[in-house]
Amino acid sequence: MDGHNLKVNMNEYLPLRDVVFNTLRQAILKGELGPGERLMEIQLAERLGVSRTPIREAIRKLELEGLVLMIPRKGAEVARISEKSLRDVLEIRRSLEELAIELACQRMTEDEIDELDRTQEAFRRAVASQDVMLMAETDEAYHDIIYKGTNNNRLVQIINNLREQMYRYRLEYIKDADKRQILLIEHDNILKAIRGRRVAEAKAAMREHIDNQEITVSKNIKEKEESN
């Protein structure tokens, strides 16, 4: 990795430890800090121009999110994406998404459905631009509107707790250029089913959407492991 890419994006509204955490998190999600890479406190502190304390706090927080692993006698390293962790996260996500879409089908307002339509157009433009981070963000925004449409704050809260762990797999999936047209079609199918308030159809479309993600990312993980 070219360590000189790491830049702290100073935000005057955030404490330094949060800025350092966000910087490291983005670097891991974007792959600037690759799976298995050691996180050396002194080097990172020097590179980001901060003391070791916010680095240490950020590493601890990243460990809680499953993005960093503490290895005995070796220290911290970026967690590899394993099939087991993918399966664990997607098993939970599949159930939560099915519940969310069932409630959204019944409760979403026409305005919210129009907003979902607009976000799908933004996702379509992102796919055309081939900007992976923009695709991941607009894909996430699409699902966020469905969550909000459930009108169930507790459900939204639980899904948000999984958000960071899902984001890494979402990014991994979107990197696979062959699957982007399928993603667009799946989003269109979900949108149509919600607009028609067809609950069973919406749930089936969402299940297929998550299943395809699991199959693709799982295959990519296997290929990476074999090539290492």
mmCIF file of C-alpha atoms in Angstrom:
data_model
loop_
_atom_site.group_PDB
_atom_site.id
_atom_site.type_symbol
_atom_site.label_atom_id
_atom_site.label_comp_id
_atom_site.label_asym_id
_atom_site.label_seq_id
_atom_site.Cartn_x
_atom_site.Cartn_y
_atom_site.Cartn_z
ATOM 1 C CA MET A 1 0.000 0.000 0.000
ATOM 2 C CA ASP A 2 1.135 3.523 -0.715
ATOM 3 C CA GLY A 3 0.913 4.983 2.772
ATOM 4 C CA HIS A 4 1.113 8.530 1.472
ATOM 5 C CA ASN A 5 -2.505 8.281 0.306
ATOM 6 C CA LEU A 6 -3.758 8.417 3.891
ATOM 7 C CA LYS A 7 -5.044 11.895 4.576
ATOM 8 C CA VAL A 8 -6.848 13.141 7.645
ATOM 9 C CA ASN A 9 -9.959 14.997 6.588
ATOM 10 C CA MET A 10 -10.179 17.545 9.381
ATOM 11 C CA ASN A 11 -13.735 18.299 10.377
ATOM 12 C CA GLU A 12 -14.002 21.092 12.925
ATOM 13 C CA TYR A 13 -17.205 19.608 14.344
ATOM 14 C CA LEU A 14 -15.679 16.237 15.217
ATOM 15 C CA PRO A 15 -13.214 15.375 17.991
ATOM 16 C CA LEU A 16 -9.786 14.282 16.717
ATOM 17 C CA ARG A 17 -10.337 10.643 17.756
ATOM 18 C CA ASP A 18 -13.468 10.483 15.563
ATOM 19 C CA VAL A 19 -11.629 12.045 12.617
ATOM 20 C CA VAL A 20 -8.809 9.489 12.973
ATOM 21 C CA PHE A 21 -11.347 6.648 13.298
ATOM 22 C CA ASN A 22 -13.230 7.777 10.155
ATOM 23 C CA THR A 23 -9.961 8.128 8.217
ATOM 24 C CA LEU A 24 -8.772 4.615 9.088
ATOM 25 C CA ARG A 25 -12.218 3.135 8.540
ATOM 26 C CA GLN A 26 -12.503 4.644 5.053
ATOM 27 C CA ALA A 27 -8.983 3.434 4.227
ATOM 28 C CA ILE A 28 -9.963 -0.141 5.174
ATOM 29 C CA LEU A 29 -13.309 -0.019 3.349
ATOM 30 C CA LYS A 30 -11.692 1.363 0.184
ATOM 31 C CA GLY A 31 -8.880 -1.181 0.381
ATOM 32 C CA GLU A 32 -6.124 1.413 0.898
ATOM 33 C CA LEU A 33 -5.301 -0.595 4.015
ATOM 34 C CA GLY A 34 -5.559 -4.148 2.711
ATOM 35 C CA PRO A 35 -6.754 -7.321 4.484
ATOM 36 C CA GLY A 36 -4.001 -8.778 6.668
ATOM 37 C CA GLU A 37 -2.041 -5.522 6.775
ATOM 38 C CA ARG A 38 -0.420 -4.702 10.151
ATOM 39 C CA LEU A 39 -1.575 -1.518 11.838
ATOM 40 C CA MET A 40 1.480 -0.013 13.520
ATOM 41 C CA GLU A 41 0.498 2.726 15.958
ATOM 42 C CA ILE A 42 3.735 4.717 15.648
ATOM 43 C CA GLN A 43 3.761 4.668 11.823
ATOM 44 C CA LEU A 44 0.068 5.568 11.554
ATOM 45 C CA ALA A 45 0.493 8.389 14.099
ATOM 46 C CA GLU A 46 3.395 9.808 12.084
ATOM 47 C CA ARG A 47 1.589 9.467 8.769
ATOM 48 C CA LEU A 48 -1.565 11.155 10.042
ATOM 49 C CA GLY A 49 0.323 13.735 12.086
ATOM 50 C CA VAL A 50 -1.401 12.866 15.369
ATOM 51 C CA SER A 51 -0.404 11.308 18.690
ATOM 52 C CA ARG A 52 -0.732 7.571 19.345
ATOM 53 C CA THR A 53 -3.740 7.935 21.686
ATOM 54 C CA PRO A 54 -6.433 8.603 19.006
ATOM 55 C CA ILE A 55 -4.835 5.880 16.842
ATOM 56 C CA ARG A 56 -5.118 3.386 19.708
ATOM 57 C CA GLU A 57 -8.753 4.397 20.368
ATOM 58 C CA ALA A 58 -9.606 4.117 16.659
ATOM 59 C CA ILE A 59 -8.052 0.641 16.408
ATOM 60 C CA ARG A 60 -10.079 -0.526 19.430
ATOM 61 C CA LYS A 61 -13.293 0.789 17.842
ATOM 62 C CA LEU A 62 -12.464 -0.822 14.491
ATOM 63 C CA GLU A 63 -11.956 -4.114 16.315
ATOM 64 C CA LEU A 64 -15.488 -3.844 17.744
ATOM 65 C CA GLU A 65 -16.805 -3.329 14.198
ATOM 66 C CA GLY A 66 -15.013 -6.428 12.971
ATOM 67 C CA LEU A 67 -12.744 -4.460 10.610
ATOM 68 C CA VAL A 68 -9.602 -5.045 12.694
ATOM 69 C CA LEU A 69 -8.284 -8.189 14.406
ATOM 70 C CA MET A 70 -5.995 -8.235 17.440
ATOM 71 C CA ILE A 71 -3.431 -11.012 16.997
ATOM 72 C CA PRO A 72 -1.690 -12.206 20.197
ATOM 73 C CA ARG A 73 1.972 -11.078 20.333
ATOM 74 C CA LYS A 74 1.645 -9.421 16.919
ATOM 75 C CA GLY A 75 -0.776 -6.563 17.427
ATOM 76 C CA ALA A 76 -3.538 -5.221 15.210
ATOM 77 C CA GLU A 77 -4.166 -6.087 11.575
ATOM 78 C CA VAL A 78 -6.910 -5.410 9.046
ATOM 79 C CA ALA A 79 -9.413 -8.265 9.214
ATOM 80 C CA ARG A 80 -9.678 -10.482 6.167
ATOM 81 C CA ILE A 81 -13.112 -10.931 4.660
ATOM 82 C CA SER A 82 -13.946 -14.523 5.515
ATOM 83 C CA GLU A 83 -16.810 -16.623 4.193
ATOM 84 C CA LYS A 84 -17.929 -17.261 7.776
ATOM 85 C CA SER A 85 -18.162 -13.548 8.649
ATOM 86 C CA LEU A 86 -19.929 -12.875 5.331
ATOM 87 C CA ARG A 87 -22.455 -15.641 6.026
ATOM 88 C CA ASP A 88 -23.022 -14.479 9.617
ATOM 89 C CA VAL A 89 -23.733 -10.896 8.559
ATOM 90 C CA LEU A 90 -25.904 -11.833 5.558
ATOM 91 C CA GLU A 91 -27.995 -14.345 7.533
ATOM 92 C CA ILE A 92 -28.987 -11.504 9.841
ATOM 93 C CA ARG A 93 -29.330 -9.002 7.018
ATOM 94 C CA ARG A 94 -31.575 -11.333 5.003
ATOM 95 C CA SER A 95 -34.087 -11.608 7.869
ATOM 96 C CA LEU A 96 -34.009 -7.907 8.697
ATOM 97 C CA GLU A 97 -34.400 -6.896 5.028
ATOM 98 C CA GLU A 98 -37.386 -9.230 4.614
ATOM 99 C CA LEU A 99 -39.037 -7.776 7.709
ATOM 100 C CA ALA A 100 -38.221 -4.227 6.564
ATOM 101 C CA ILE A 101 -39.634 -4.733 3.079
ATOM 102 C CA GLU A 102 -42.826 -6.309 4.423
ATOM 103 C CA LEU A 103 -43.444 -3.299 6.684
ATOM 104 C CA ALA A 104 -42.347 -0.800 4.020
ATOM 105 C CA CYS A 105 -44.785 -2.321 1.504
ATOM 106 C CA GLN A 106 -47.617 -1.631 3.923
ATOM 107 C CA ARG A 107 -46.456 1.699 5.337
ATOM 108 C CA MET A 108 -44.416 3.649 2.798
ATOM 109 C CA THR A 109 -46.031 6.901 1.679
ATOM 110 C CA GLU A 110 -46.304 7.776 -2.009
ATOM 111 C CA ASP A 111 -43.682 10.499 -1.438
ATOM 112 C CA GLU A 112 -41.265 7.930 0.003
ATOM 113 C CA ILE A 113 -41.868 5.613 -2.967
ATOM 114 C CA ASP A 114 -41.119 8.542 -5.322
ATOM 115 C CA GLU A 115 -37.942 9.186 -3.317
ATOM 116 C CA LEU A 116 -36.985 5.517 -3.769
ATOM 117 C CA ASP A 117 -37.523 5.975 -7.505
ATOM 118 C CA ARG A 118 -35.220 9.034 -7.559
ATOM 119 C CA THR A 119 -32.546 7.174 -5.589
ATOM 120 C CA GLN A 120 -32.728 4.294 -8.044
ATOM 121 C CA GLU A 121 -32.055 6.810 -10.834
ATOM 122 C CA ALA A 122 -29.049 8.123 -8.876
ATOM 123 C CA PHE A 123 -27.846 4.512 -8.512
ATOM 124 C CA ARG A 124 -28.308 3.992 -12.265
ATOM 125 C CA ARG A 125 -26.147 7.081 -12.949
ATOM 126 C CA ALA A 126 -23.522 5.849 -10.470
ATOM 127 C CA VAL A 127 -23.364 2.484 -12.291
ATOM 128 C CA ALA A 128 -22.925 4.317 -15.603
ATOM 129 C CA SER A 129 -20.091 6.382 -14.075
ATOM 130 C CA GLN A 130 -18.353 3.186 -12.822
ATOM 131 C CA ASP A 131 -17.425 4.992 -9.575
ATOM 132 C CA VAL A 132 -17.402 2.128 -7.037
ATOM 133 C CA MET A 133 -17.683 4.287 -3.891
ATOM 134 C CA LEU A 134 -20.566 6.282 -5.420
ATOM 135 C CA MET A 135 -22.333 3.031 -6.366
ATOM 136 C CA ALA A 136 -21.949 1.716 -2.807
ATOM 137 C CA GLU A 137 -23.277 4.987 -1.362
ATOM 138 C CA THR A 138 -26.318 5.182 -3.672
ATOM 139 C CA ASP A 139 -27.062 1.475 -3.120
ATOM 140 C CA GLU A 140 -26.962 2.105 0.629
ATOM 141 C CA ALA A 141 -29.205 5.185 0.222
ATOM 142 C CA TYR A 142 -31.749 3.048 -1.707
ATOM 143 C CA HIS A 143 -31.985 0.542 1.156
ATOM 144 C CA ASP A 144 -32.074 3.367 3.742
ATOM 145 C CA ILE A 145 -35.291 4.731 2.229
ATOM 146 C CA ILE A 146 -36.901 1.288 2.574
ATOM 147 C CA TYR A 147 -35.763 1.068 6.225
ATOM 148 C CA LYS A 148 -37.123 4.549 6.933
ATOM 149 C CA GLY A 149 -40.383 3.545 5.235
ATOM 150 C CA THR A 150 -40.965 0.841 7.890
ATOM 151 C CA ASN A 151 -41.695 3.611 10.385
ATOM 152 C CA ASN A 152 -40.082 1.375 13.007
ATOM 153 C CA ASN A 153 -37.211 3.205 14.710
ATOM 154 C CA ARG A 154 -36.006 0.134 16.589
ATOM 155 C CA LEU A 155 -35.630 -1.843 13.375
ATOM 156 C CA VAL A 156 -33.727 1.026 11.739
ATOM 157 C CA GLN A 157 -31.442 1.176 14.786
ATOM 158 C CA ILE A 158 -30.649 -2.551 14.621
ATOM 159 C CA ILE A 159 -29.952 -2.390 10.878
ATOM 160 C CA ASN A 160 -27.689 0.635 11.448
ATOM 161 C CA ASN A 161 -25.659 -1.417 13.937
ATOM 162 C CA LEU A 162 -24.906 -3.845 11.103
ATOM 163 C CA ARG A 163 -24.258 -1.080 8.581
ATOM 164 C CA GLU A 164 -20.464 -0.949 8.839
ATOM 165 C CA GLN A 165 -20.109 -4.700 8.510
ATOM 166 C CA MET A 166 -22.490 -4.771 5.537
ATOM 167 C CA TYR A 167 -20.713 -1.892 3.806
ATOM 168 C CA ARG A 168 -17.546 -3.891 3.245
ATOM 169 C CA TYR A 169 -19.442 -6.720 1.524
ATOM 170 C CA ARG A 170 -21.517 -4.249 -0.450
ATOM 171 C CA LEU A 171 -18.298 -2.681 -1.744
ATOM 172 C CA GLU A 172 -16.831 -6.104 -2.515
ATOM 173 C CA TYR A 173 -19.994 -7.017 -4.469
ATOM 174 C CA ILE A 174 -20.138 -3.764 -6.441
ATOM 175 C CA LYS A 175 -16.483 -4.151 -7.474
ATOM 176 C CA ASP A 176 -17.717 -7.105 -9.567
ATOM 177 C CA ALA A 177 -18.598 -5.264 -12.799
ATOM 178 C CA ASP A 178 -20.514 -8.260 -14.254
ATOM 179 C CA LYS A 179 -23.146 -8.005 -11.521
ATOM 180 C CA ARG A 180 -24.066 -4.336 -11.802
ATOM 181 C CA GLN A 181 -26.829 -4.742 -14.395
ATOM 182 C CA ILE A 182 -28.358 -7.530 -12.283
ATOM 183 C CA LEU A 183 -28.296 -5.186 -9.258
ATOM 184 C CA LEU A 184 -30.181 -2.545 -11.255
ATOM 185 C CA ILE A 185 -32.818 -5.068 -12.339
ATOM 186 C CA GLU A 186 -33.221 -6.344 -8.752
ATOM 187 C CA HIS A 187 -33.690 -2.788 -7.452
ATOM 188 C CA ASP A 188 -36.290 -2.152 -10.176
ATOM 189 C CA ASN A 189 -38.174 -5.340 -9.218
ATOM 190 C CA ILE A 190 -38.188 -4.373 -5.522
ATOM 191 C CA LEU A 191 -39.426 -0.876 -6.389
ATOM 192 C CA LYS A 192 -42.237 -2.200 -8.617
ATOM 193 C CA ALA A 193 -43.410 -4.634 -5.932
ATOM 194 C CA ILE A 194 -43.453 -1.883 -3.277
ATOM 195 C CA ARG A 195 -45.333 0.478 -5.587
ATOM 196 C CA GLY A 196 -47.940 -2.241 -6.158
ATOM 197 C CA ARG A 197 -47.967 -3.069 -2.393
ATOM 198 C CA ARG A 198 -47.319 -6.718 -3.293
ATOM 199 C CA VAL A 199 -45.705 -8.008 -0.088
ATOM 200 C CA ALA A 200 -44.850 -11.599 -1.119
ATOM 201 C CA GLU A 201 -43.330 -10.424 -4.398
ATOM 202 C CA ALA A 202 -41.290 -7.703 -2.643
ATOM 203 C CA LYS A 203 -39.958 -10.175 -0.059
ATOM 204 C CA ALA A 204 -38.989 -12.681 -2.762
ATOM 205 C CA ALA A 205 -37.222 -9.947 -4.763
ATOM 206 C CA MET A 206 -35.301 -8.798 -1.685
ATOM 207 C CA ARG A 207 -34.320 -12.364 -0.773
ATOM 208 C CA GLU A 208 -32.971 -12.926 -4.287
ATOM 209 C CA HIS A 209 -31.046 -9.628 -4.036
ATOM 210 C CA ILE A 210 -29.263 -10.733 -0.825
ATOM 211 C CA ASP A 211 -28.740 -14.341 -2.027
ATOM 212 C CA ASN A 212 -26.995 -13.115 -5.180
ATOM 213 C CA GLN A 213 -24.734 -10.909 -3.091
ATOM 214 C CA GLU A 214 -23.768 -13.860 -0.893
ATOM 215 C CA ILE A 215 -23.035 -16.156 -3.870
ATOM 216 C CA THR A 216 -20.898 -13.548 -5.671
ATOM 217 C CA VAL A 217 -18.868 -12.300 -2.698
ATOM 218 C CA SER A 218 -18.365 -15.878 -1.489
ATOM 219 C CA LYS A 219 -16.960 -16.850 -4.899
ATOM 220 C CA ASN A 220 -14.667 -13.770 -4.892
ATOM 221 C CA ILE A 221 -13.365 -14.617 -1.400
ATOM 222 C CA LYS A 222 -12.600 -18.207 -2.455
ATOM 223 C CA GLU A 223 -10.755 -17.019 -5.571
ATOM 224 C CA LYS A 224 -8.697 -14.554 -3.515
ATOM 225 C CA GLU A 225 -7.776 -17.243 -0.979
ATOM 226 C CA GLU A 226 -6.705 -19.622 -3.766
ATOM 227 C CA SER A 227 -4.571 -16.973 -5.473
ATOM 228 C CA ASN A 228 -2.748 -16.069 -2.214
#
